[in-house]
GROMACS .gro file of C-alpha atoms in nm:
model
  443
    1UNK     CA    1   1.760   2.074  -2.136
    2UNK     CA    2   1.598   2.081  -1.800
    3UNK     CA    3   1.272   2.274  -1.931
    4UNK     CA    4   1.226   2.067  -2.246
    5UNK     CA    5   0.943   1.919  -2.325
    6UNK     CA    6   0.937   1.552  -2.508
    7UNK     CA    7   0.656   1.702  -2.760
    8UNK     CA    8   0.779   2.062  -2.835
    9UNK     CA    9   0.616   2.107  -3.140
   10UNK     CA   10   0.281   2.240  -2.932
   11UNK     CA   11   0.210   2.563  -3.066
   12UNK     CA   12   0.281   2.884  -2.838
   13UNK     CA   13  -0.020   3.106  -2.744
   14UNK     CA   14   0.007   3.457  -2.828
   15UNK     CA   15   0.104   3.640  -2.513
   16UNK     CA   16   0.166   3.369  -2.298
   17UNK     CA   17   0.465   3.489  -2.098
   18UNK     CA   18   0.428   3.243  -1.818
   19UNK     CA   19   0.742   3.047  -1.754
   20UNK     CA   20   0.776   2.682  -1.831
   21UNK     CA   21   0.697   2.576  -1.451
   22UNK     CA   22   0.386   2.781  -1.428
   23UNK     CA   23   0.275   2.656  -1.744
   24UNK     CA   24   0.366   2.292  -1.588
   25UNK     CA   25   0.088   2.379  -1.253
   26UNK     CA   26  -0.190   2.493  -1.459
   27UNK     CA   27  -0.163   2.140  -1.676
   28UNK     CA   28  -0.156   1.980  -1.362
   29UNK     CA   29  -0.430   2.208  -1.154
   30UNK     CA   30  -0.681   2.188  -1.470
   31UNK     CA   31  -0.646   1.776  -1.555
   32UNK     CA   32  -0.940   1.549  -1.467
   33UNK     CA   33  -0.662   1.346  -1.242
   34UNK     CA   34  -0.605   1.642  -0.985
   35UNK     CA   35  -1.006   1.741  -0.992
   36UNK     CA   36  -1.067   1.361  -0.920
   37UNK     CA   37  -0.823   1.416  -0.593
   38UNK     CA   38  -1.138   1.572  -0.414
   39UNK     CA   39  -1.327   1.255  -0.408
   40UNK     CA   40  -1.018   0.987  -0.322
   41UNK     CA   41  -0.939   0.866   0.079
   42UNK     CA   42  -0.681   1.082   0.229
   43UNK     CA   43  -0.641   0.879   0.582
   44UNK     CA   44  -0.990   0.853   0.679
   45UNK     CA   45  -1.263   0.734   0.383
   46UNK     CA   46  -1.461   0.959   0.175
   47UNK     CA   47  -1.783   0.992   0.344
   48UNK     CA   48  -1.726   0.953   0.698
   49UNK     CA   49  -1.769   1.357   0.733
   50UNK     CA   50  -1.697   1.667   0.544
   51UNK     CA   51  -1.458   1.830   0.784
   52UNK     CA   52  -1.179   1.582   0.744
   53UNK     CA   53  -0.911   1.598   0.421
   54UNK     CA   54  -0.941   1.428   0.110
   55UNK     CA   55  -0.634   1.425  -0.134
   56UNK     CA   56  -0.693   1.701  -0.309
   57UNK     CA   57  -0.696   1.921   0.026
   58UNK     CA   58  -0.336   1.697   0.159
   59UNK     CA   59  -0.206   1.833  -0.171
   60UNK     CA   60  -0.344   2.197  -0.174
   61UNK     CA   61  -0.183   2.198   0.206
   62UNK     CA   62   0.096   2.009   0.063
   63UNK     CA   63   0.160   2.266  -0.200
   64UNK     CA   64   0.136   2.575   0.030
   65UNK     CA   65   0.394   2.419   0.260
   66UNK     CA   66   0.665   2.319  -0.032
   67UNK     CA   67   0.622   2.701  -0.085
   68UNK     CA   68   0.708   2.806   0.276
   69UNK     CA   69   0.993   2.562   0.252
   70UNK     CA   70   1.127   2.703  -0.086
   71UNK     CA   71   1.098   3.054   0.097
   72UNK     CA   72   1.301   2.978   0.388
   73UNK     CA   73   1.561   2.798   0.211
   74UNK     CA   74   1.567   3.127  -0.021
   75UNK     CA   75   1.659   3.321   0.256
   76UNK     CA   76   1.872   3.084   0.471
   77UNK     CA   77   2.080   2.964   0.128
   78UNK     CA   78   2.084   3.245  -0.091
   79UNK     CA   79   2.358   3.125  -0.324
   80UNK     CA   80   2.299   2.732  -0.300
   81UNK     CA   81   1.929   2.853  -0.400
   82UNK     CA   82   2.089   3.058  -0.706
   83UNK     CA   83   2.281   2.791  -0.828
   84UNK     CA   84   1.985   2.526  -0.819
   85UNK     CA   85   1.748   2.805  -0.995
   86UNK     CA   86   1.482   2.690  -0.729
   87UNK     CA   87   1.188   2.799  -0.864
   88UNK     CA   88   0.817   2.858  -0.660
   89UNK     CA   89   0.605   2.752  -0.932
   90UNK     CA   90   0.801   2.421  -0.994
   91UNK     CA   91   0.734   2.300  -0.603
   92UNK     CA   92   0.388   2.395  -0.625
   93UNK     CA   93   0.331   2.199  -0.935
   94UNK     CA   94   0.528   1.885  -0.798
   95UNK     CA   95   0.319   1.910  -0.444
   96UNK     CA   96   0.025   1.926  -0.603
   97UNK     CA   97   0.037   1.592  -0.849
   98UNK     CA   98   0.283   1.396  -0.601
   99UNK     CA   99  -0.049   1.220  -0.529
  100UNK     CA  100  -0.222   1.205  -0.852
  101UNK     CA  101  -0.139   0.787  -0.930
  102UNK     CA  102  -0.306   0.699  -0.634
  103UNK     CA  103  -0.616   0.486  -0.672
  104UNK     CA  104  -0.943   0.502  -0.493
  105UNK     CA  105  -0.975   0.376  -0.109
  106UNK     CA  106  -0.603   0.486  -0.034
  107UNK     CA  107  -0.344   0.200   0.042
  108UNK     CA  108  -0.602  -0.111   0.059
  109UNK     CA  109  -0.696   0.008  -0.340
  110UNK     CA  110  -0.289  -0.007  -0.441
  111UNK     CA  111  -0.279  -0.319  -0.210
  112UNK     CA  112  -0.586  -0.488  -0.428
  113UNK     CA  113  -0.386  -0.349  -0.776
  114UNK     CA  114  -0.095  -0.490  -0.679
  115UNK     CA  115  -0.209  -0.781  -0.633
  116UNK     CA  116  -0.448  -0.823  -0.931
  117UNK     CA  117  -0.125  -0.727  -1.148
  118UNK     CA  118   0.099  -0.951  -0.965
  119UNK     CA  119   0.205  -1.121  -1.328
  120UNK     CA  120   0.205  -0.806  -1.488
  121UNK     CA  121   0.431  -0.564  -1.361
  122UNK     CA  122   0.279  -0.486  -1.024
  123UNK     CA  123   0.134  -0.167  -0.911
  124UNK     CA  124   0.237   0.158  -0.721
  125UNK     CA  125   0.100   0.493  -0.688
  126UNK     CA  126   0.432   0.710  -0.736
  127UNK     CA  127   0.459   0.476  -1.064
  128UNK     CA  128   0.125   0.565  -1.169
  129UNK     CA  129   0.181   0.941  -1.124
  130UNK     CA  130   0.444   0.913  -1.355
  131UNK     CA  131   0.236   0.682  -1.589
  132UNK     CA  132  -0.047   0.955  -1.579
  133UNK     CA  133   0.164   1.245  -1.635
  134UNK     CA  134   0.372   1.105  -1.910
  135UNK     CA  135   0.109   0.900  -2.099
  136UNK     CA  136  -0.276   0.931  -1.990
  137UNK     CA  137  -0.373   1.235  -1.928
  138UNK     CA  138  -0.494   1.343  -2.219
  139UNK     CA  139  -0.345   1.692  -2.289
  140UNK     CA  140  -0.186   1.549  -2.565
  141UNK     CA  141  -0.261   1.274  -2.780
  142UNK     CA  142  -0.036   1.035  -2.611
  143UNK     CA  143   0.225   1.212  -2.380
  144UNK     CA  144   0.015   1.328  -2.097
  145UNK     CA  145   0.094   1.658  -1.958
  146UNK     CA  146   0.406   1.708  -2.144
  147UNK     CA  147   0.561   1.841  -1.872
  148UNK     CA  148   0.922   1.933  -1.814
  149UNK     CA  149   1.193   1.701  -1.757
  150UNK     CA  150   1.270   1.922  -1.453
  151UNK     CA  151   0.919   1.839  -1.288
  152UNK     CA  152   0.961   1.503  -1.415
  153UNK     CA  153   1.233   1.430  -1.214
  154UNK     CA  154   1.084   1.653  -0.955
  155UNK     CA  155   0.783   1.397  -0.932
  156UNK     CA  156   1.022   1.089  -0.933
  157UNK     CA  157   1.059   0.990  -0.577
  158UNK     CA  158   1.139   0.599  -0.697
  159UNK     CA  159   1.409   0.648  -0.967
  160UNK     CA  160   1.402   0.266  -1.010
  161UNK     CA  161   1.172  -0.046  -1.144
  162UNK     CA  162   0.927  -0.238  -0.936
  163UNK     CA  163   1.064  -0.593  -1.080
  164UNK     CA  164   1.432  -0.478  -0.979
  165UNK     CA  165   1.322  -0.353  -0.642
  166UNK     CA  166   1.118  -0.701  -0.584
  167UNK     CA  167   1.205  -0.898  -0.246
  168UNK     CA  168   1.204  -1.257  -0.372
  169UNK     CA  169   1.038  -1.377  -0.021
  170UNK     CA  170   0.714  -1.177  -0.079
  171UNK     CA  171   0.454  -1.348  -0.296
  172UNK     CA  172   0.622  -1.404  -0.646
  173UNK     CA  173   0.524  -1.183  -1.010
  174UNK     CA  174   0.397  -1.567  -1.146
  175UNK     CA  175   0.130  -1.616  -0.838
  176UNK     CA  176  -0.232  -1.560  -0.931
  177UNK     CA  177  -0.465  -1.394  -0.680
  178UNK     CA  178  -0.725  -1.708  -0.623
  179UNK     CA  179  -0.927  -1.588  -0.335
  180UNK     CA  180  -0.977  -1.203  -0.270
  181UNK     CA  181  -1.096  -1.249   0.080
  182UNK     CA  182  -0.818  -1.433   0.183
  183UNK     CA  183  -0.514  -1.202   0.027
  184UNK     CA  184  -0.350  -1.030   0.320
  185UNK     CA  185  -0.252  -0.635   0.282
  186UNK     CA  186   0.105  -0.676   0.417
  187UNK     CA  187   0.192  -0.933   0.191
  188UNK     CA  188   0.099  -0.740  -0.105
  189UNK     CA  189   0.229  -0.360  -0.048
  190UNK     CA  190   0.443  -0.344  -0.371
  191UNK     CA  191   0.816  -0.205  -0.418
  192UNK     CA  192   0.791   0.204  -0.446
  193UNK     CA  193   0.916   0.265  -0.801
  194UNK     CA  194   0.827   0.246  -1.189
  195UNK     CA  195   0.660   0.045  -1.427
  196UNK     CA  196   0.944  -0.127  -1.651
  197UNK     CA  197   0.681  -0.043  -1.960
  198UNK     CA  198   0.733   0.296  -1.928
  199UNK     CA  199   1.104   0.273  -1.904
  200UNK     CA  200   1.159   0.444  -2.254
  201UNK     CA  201   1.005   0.749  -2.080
  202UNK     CA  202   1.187   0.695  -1.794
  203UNK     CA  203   1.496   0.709  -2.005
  204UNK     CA  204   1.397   1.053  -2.195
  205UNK     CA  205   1.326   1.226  -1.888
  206UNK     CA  206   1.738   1.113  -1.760
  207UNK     CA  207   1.867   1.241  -2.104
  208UNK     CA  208   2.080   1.550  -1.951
  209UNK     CA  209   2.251   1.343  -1.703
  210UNK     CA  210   2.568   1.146  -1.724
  211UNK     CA  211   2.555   0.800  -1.756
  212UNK     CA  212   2.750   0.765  -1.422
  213UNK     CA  213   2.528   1.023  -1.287
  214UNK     CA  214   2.202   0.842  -1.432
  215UNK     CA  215   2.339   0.445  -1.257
  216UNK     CA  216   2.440   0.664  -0.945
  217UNK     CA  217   2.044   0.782  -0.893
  218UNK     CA  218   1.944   0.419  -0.984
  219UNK     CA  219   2.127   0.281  -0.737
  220UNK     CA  220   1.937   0.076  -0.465
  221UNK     CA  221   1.923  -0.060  -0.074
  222UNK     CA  222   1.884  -0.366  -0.006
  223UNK     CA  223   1.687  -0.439   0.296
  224UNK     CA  224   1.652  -0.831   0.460
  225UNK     CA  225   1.293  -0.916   0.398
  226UNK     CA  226   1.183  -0.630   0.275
  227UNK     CA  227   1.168  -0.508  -0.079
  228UNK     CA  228   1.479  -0.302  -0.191
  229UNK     CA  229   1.459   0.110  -0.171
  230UNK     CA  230   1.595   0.340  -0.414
  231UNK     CA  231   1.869   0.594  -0.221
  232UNK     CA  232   1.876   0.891  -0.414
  233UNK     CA  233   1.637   1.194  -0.509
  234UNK     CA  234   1.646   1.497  -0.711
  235UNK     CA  235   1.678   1.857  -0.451
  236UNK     CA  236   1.343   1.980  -0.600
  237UNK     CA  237   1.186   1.644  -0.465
  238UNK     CA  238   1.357   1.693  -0.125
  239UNK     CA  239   1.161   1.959  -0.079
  240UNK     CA  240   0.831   1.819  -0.218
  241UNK     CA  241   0.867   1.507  -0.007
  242UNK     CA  242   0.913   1.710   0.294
  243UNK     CA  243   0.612   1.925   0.222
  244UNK     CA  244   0.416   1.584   0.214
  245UNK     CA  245   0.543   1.409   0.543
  246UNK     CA  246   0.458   1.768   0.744
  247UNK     CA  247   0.122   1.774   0.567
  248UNK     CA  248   0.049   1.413   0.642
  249UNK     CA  249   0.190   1.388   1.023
  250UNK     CA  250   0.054   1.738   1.149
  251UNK     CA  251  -0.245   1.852   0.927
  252UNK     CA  252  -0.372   1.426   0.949
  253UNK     CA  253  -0.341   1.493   1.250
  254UNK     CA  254  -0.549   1.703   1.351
  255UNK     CA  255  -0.843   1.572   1.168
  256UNK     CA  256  -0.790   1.272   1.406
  257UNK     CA  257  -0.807   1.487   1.712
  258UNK     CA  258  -1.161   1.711   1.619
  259UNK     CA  259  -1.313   1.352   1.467
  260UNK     CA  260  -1.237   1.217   1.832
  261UNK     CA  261  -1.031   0.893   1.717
  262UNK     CA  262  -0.746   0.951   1.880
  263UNK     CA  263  -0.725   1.062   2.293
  264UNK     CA  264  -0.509   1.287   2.482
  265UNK     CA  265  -0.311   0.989   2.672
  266UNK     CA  266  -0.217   0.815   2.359
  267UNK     CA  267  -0.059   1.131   2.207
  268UNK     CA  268   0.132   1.163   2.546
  269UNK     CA  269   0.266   0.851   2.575
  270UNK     CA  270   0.373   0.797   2.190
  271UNK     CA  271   0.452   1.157   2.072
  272UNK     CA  272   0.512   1.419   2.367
  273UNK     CA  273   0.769   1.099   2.609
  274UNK     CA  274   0.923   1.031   2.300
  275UNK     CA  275   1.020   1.423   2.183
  276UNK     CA  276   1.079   1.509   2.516
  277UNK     CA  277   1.375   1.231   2.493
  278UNK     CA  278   1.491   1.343   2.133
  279UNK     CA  279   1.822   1.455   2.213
  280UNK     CA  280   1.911   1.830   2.026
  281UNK     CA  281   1.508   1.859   1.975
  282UNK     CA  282   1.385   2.268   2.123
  283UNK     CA  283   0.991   2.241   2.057
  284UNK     CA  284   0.840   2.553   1.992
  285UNK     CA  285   0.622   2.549   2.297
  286UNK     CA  286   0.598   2.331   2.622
  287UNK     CA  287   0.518   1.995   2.505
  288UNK     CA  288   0.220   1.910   2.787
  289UNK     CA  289   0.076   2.260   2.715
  290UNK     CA  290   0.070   2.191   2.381
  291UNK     CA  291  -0.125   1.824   2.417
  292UNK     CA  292  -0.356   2.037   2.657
  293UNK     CA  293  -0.449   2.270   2.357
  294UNK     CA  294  -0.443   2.048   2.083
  295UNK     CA  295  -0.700   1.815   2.259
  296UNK     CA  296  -0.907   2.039   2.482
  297UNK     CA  297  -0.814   2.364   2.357
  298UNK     CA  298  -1.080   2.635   2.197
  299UNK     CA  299  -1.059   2.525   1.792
  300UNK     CA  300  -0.853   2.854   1.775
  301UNK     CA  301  -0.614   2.797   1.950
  302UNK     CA  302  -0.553   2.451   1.801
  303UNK     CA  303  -0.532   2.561   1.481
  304UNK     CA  304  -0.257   2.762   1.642
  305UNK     CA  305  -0.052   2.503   1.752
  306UNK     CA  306  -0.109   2.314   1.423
  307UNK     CA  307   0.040   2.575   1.261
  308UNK     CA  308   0.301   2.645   1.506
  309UNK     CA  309   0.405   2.253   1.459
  310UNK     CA  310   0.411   2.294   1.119
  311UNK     CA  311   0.665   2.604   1.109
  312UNK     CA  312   0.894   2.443   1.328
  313UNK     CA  313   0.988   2.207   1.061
  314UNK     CA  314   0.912   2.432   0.772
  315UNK     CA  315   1.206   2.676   0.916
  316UNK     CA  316   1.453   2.382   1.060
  317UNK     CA  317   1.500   2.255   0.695
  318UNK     CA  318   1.879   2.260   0.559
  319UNK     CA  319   2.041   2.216   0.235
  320UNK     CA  320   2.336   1.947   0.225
  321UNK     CA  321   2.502   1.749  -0.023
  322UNK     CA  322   2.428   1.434  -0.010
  323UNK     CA  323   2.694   1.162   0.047
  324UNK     CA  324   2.740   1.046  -0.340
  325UNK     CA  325   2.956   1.189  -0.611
  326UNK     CA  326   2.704   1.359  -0.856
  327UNK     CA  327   2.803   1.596  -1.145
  328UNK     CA  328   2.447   1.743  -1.166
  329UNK     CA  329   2.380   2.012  -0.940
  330UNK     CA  330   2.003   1.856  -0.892
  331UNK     CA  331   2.132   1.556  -0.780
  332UNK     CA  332   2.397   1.684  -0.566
  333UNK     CA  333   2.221   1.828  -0.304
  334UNK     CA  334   1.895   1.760  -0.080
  335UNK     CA  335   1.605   1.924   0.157
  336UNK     CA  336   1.653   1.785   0.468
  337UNK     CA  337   1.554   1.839   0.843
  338UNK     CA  338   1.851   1.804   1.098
  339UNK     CA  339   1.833   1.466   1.237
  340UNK     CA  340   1.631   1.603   1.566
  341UNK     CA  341   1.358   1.762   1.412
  342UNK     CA  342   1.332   1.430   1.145
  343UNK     CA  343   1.308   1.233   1.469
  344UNK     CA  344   1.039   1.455   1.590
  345UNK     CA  345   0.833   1.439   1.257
  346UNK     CA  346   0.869   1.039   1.232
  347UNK     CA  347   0.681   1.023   1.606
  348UNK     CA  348   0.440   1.259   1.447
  349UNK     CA  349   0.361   0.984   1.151
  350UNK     CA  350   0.400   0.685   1.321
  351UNK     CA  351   0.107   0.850   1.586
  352UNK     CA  352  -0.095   0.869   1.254
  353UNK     CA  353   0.001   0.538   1.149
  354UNK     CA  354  -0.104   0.359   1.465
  355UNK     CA  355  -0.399   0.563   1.595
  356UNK     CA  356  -0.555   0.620   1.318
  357UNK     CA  357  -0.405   0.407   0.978
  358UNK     CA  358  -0.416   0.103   1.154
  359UNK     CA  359  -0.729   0.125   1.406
  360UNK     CA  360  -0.980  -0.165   1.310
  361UNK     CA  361  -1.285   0.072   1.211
  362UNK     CA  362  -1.031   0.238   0.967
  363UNK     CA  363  -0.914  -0.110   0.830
  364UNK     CA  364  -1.245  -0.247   0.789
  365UNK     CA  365  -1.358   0.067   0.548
  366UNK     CA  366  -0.980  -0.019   0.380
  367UNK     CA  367  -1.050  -0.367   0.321
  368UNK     CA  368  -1.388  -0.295   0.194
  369UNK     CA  369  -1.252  -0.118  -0.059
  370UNK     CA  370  -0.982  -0.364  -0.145
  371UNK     CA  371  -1.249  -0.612  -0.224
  372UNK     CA  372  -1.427  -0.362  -0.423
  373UNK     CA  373  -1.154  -0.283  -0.635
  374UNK     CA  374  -1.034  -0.616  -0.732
  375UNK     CA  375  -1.395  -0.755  -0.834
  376UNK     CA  376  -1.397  -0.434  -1.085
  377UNK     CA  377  -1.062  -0.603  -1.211
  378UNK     CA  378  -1.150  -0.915  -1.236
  379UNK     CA  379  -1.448  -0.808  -1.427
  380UNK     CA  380  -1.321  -0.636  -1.647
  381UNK     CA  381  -0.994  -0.874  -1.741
  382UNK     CA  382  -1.272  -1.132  -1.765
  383UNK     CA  383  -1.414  -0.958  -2.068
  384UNK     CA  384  -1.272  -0.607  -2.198
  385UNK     CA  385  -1.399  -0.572  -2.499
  386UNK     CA  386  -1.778  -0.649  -2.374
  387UNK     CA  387  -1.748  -0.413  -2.011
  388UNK     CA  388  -1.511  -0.164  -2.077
  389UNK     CA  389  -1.591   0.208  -2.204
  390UNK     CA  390  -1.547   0.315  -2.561
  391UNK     CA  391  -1.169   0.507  -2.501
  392UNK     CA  392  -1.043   0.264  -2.266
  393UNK     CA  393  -1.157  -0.044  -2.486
  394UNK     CA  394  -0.952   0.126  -2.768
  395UNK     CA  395  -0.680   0.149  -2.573
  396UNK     CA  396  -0.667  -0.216  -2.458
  397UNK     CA  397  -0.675  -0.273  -2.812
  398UNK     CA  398  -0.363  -0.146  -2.892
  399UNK     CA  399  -0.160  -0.261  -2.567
  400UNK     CA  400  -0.271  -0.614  -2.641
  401UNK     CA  401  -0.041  -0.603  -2.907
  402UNK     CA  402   0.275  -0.530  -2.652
  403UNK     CA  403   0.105  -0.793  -2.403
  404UNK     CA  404   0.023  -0.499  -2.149
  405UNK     CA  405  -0.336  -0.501  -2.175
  406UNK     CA  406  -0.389  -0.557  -1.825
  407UNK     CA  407  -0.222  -0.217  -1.739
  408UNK     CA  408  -0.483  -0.039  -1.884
  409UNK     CA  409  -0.731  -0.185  -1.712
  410UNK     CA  410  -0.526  -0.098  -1.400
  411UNK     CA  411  -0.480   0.247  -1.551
  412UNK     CA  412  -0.876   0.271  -1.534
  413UNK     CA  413  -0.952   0.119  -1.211
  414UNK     CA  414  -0.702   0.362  -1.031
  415UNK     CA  415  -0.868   0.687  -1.210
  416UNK     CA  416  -1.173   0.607  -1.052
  417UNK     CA  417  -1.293   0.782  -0.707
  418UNK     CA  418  -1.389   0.602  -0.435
  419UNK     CA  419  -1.764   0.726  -0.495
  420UNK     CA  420  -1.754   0.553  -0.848
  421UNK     CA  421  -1.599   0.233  -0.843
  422UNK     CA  422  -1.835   0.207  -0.521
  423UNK     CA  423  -2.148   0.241  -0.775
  424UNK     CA  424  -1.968   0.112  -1.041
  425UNK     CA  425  -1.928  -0.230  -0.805
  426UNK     CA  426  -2.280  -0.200  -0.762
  427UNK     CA  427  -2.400  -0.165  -1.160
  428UNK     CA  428  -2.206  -0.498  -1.194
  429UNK     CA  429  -2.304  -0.711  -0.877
  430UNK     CA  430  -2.574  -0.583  -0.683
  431UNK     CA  431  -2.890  -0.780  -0.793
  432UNK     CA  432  -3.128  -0.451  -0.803
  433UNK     CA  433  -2.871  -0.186  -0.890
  434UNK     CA  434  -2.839  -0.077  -1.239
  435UNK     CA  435  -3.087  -0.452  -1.338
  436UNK     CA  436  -3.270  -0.386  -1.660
  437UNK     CA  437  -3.614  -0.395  -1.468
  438UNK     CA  438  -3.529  -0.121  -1.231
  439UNK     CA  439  -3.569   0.250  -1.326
  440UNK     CA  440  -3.459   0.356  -0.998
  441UNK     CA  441  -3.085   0.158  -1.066
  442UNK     CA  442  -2.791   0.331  -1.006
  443UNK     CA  443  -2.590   0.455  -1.364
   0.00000   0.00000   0.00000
């Protein structure tokens, strides 16, 4: 049931002897939501130089690294491999779209959606990969991709609801935004999970578990002041998880170091003291050596130590069952780095996060673009049927009848890159830009 498809009546090419999985990447490599990856914030905005990565290079790195992982648990697990029918093509395709929902200018875009659907279901970017996946992408007529339940669940890192995972103390659903300058970004990061309107998919893709199994991966985690978590993953998104946090803590990384944002001592004091202290944690190299090449080293031998970094987790990675009593065999077991080398990677991230994430010049750019993106939406909820395109207009149409018309004007705003809803900001508010008596305007 696992490589099902909730349209199967698609006709087969002649020929085509690719597997279900492979067929799965190359609907996901040739959709207009992975090209569109090339032009969306990464860590550092679109624009600020071309040697840094965008999302569409995170995933392509992203993607090659779930494949070293899937290689190395091949060899170290032979028969736990067997039994799970791991399968190369299926991590690929999962590592590339794990970042497809996300809208333009990175977290301070979901931030601005989140709060401009705050009395409509919220907004999240692992819920919006599903939502594009499932329902927009238009490979079908109106079930996305129509991909596997297997990648399904392999892209499902929330198995939960926003409005269930909800911390009551953070503004509520029924609060309007009143004053987009004034709405703070830490107030509004939203719950990681689904949409509730697109449970009924949701529910298809669970079919071929048990219902105990099915509440089990539901289950939650409550944490004080802080919106609940979701505890459980499938083993195929393990592995594409992992893939993600090594691409985004060493290969971020190192953009920050050649851009010249972040500086030798900092990286000493907050990444190389705190590993040297990580009790059962071997690095794969002398730790001050390594801060010598990384930030004065030829580029060469950086890229050597980025890629020595990166192998030291890839090959650390275990299988183990995780501590809940699962029937399915997916659910059973996880990816997971020994609890020294998970230490390691979380000083890696949190480096990232507070060099570079949070460093004012990068927050400026991010709160920019939170402005930008929730004038577009409260243009076009003003008036949808005057502003928005043809196919998108149509669609409103027929969610106003189920009262979630404002989801597909979220659904449009987070397609955009950051290059268009820039312009498309500009068309709308900028008094020479796109004005009838300009020819020069921007279109």
């Amino acid at each position: 049931m696992w490589t099902e498809r909730k349209l199967e009546s698609q006709p087969q090419r002649e020929r085509d002897h690719r597997s279900p999985y492979q067929r799965d990447k190359a609907r996901i490599l040739h959709s207009a939501a992975f090209r569109r990856l090339q032009s969306k914030t990464q860590v550092l905005g679109v624009g600020m130089s071309d040697f840094y990565r965008t999302r569409l290079t995170h995933s392509l790195e992203a993607s090659q690294i779930g494949q070293g992982i899937a290689a190395q648990l091949r060899i170290k697990y032979p028969q736990q491999v067997e039994q799970l029918a791991l399968d190369d093509q299926l991590i690929e395709a999962l590592c590339l779209a794990h970042d497809i929902g996300h809208p333009p200018y990175g977290h301070g875009g979901e931030v601005a959606l989140n709060a401009m659907m705050s009395r409509y279901g919220g907004f999240e970017g692992n819920g919006q990969t599903f939502r594009i996946i499932t329902k927009l992408e238009p490979y079908t007529e109106q079930d996305g991709m129509n991909l596997t339940r297997r990648t399904l669940l392999g892209l499902v890192k929330y198995p939960n609801f926003i409005d269930t995972l909800y911390n009551a103390e953070y503004p509520p659903h029924a609060q309007a935004v009143s004053d987009h300058r004034r709405v703070k970004a830490s107030d509004w990061h939203p719950p990681k999970g689904l949409y509730r309107c697109d449970q009924a998919l949701f529910d298809w893709m669970l079919a071929p578990l048990s219902n105990a199994d099915k509440e089990q991966l539901m289950s939650i985690k409550l944490l004080p002041g802080r919106h609940a978590k979701t505890r459980f993953k499938s083993f195929d998104c393990s592995i594409m998880e992992l893939a993600d946090d090594i691409a985004y803590g060493i290969h971020d990384l190192e953009d920050a170091i050649v851009m010249g944002i972040i500086h030798r001592d900092a990286f000493i004091h907050d990444v190389v003291d705190v590993l040297a202290k990580i009790d059962g944690y071997t690095p794969f190299m002398p730790l001050t050596a390594m801060a010598d090449e990384l930030f004065h080293g030829a580029h060469h031998k950086r890229k050597n130590i980025i890629g020595g970094l990166v192998n030291s987790f890839i090959t650390a990675i275990e299988i183990v069952q995780v501590d809940a009593d699962f029937e399915a065999p997916l659910l059973q077991y996880n990816a997971q780095l020994p609890d020294p080398h998970a230490k390691a990677l979380t000083a890696f991230k949190l480096f990232v996060l507070k060099h570079v994430i949070r460093k004012p010049e990068i927050q400026v750019l991010e709160y920019k673009g939170q402005q930008v993106v929730m004038a577009l939406f409260e243009a076009f909820s003003s008036d949808p049927e005057r502003l928005l395109p043809h196919n998108t207009r149509e669609r409103w149409h027929k969610e106003q009848q189920n009262d979630n018309g404002m989801r597909v004007i979220a659904d449009y705003i987070a397609g955009m890159t950051d290059g268009f809803a820039a312009r498309l900001h500009a068309n709308l508010f900028a008094p020479r830009a796109g004005s009838l008596g300009d020819s020069q305007g921007q279109i």
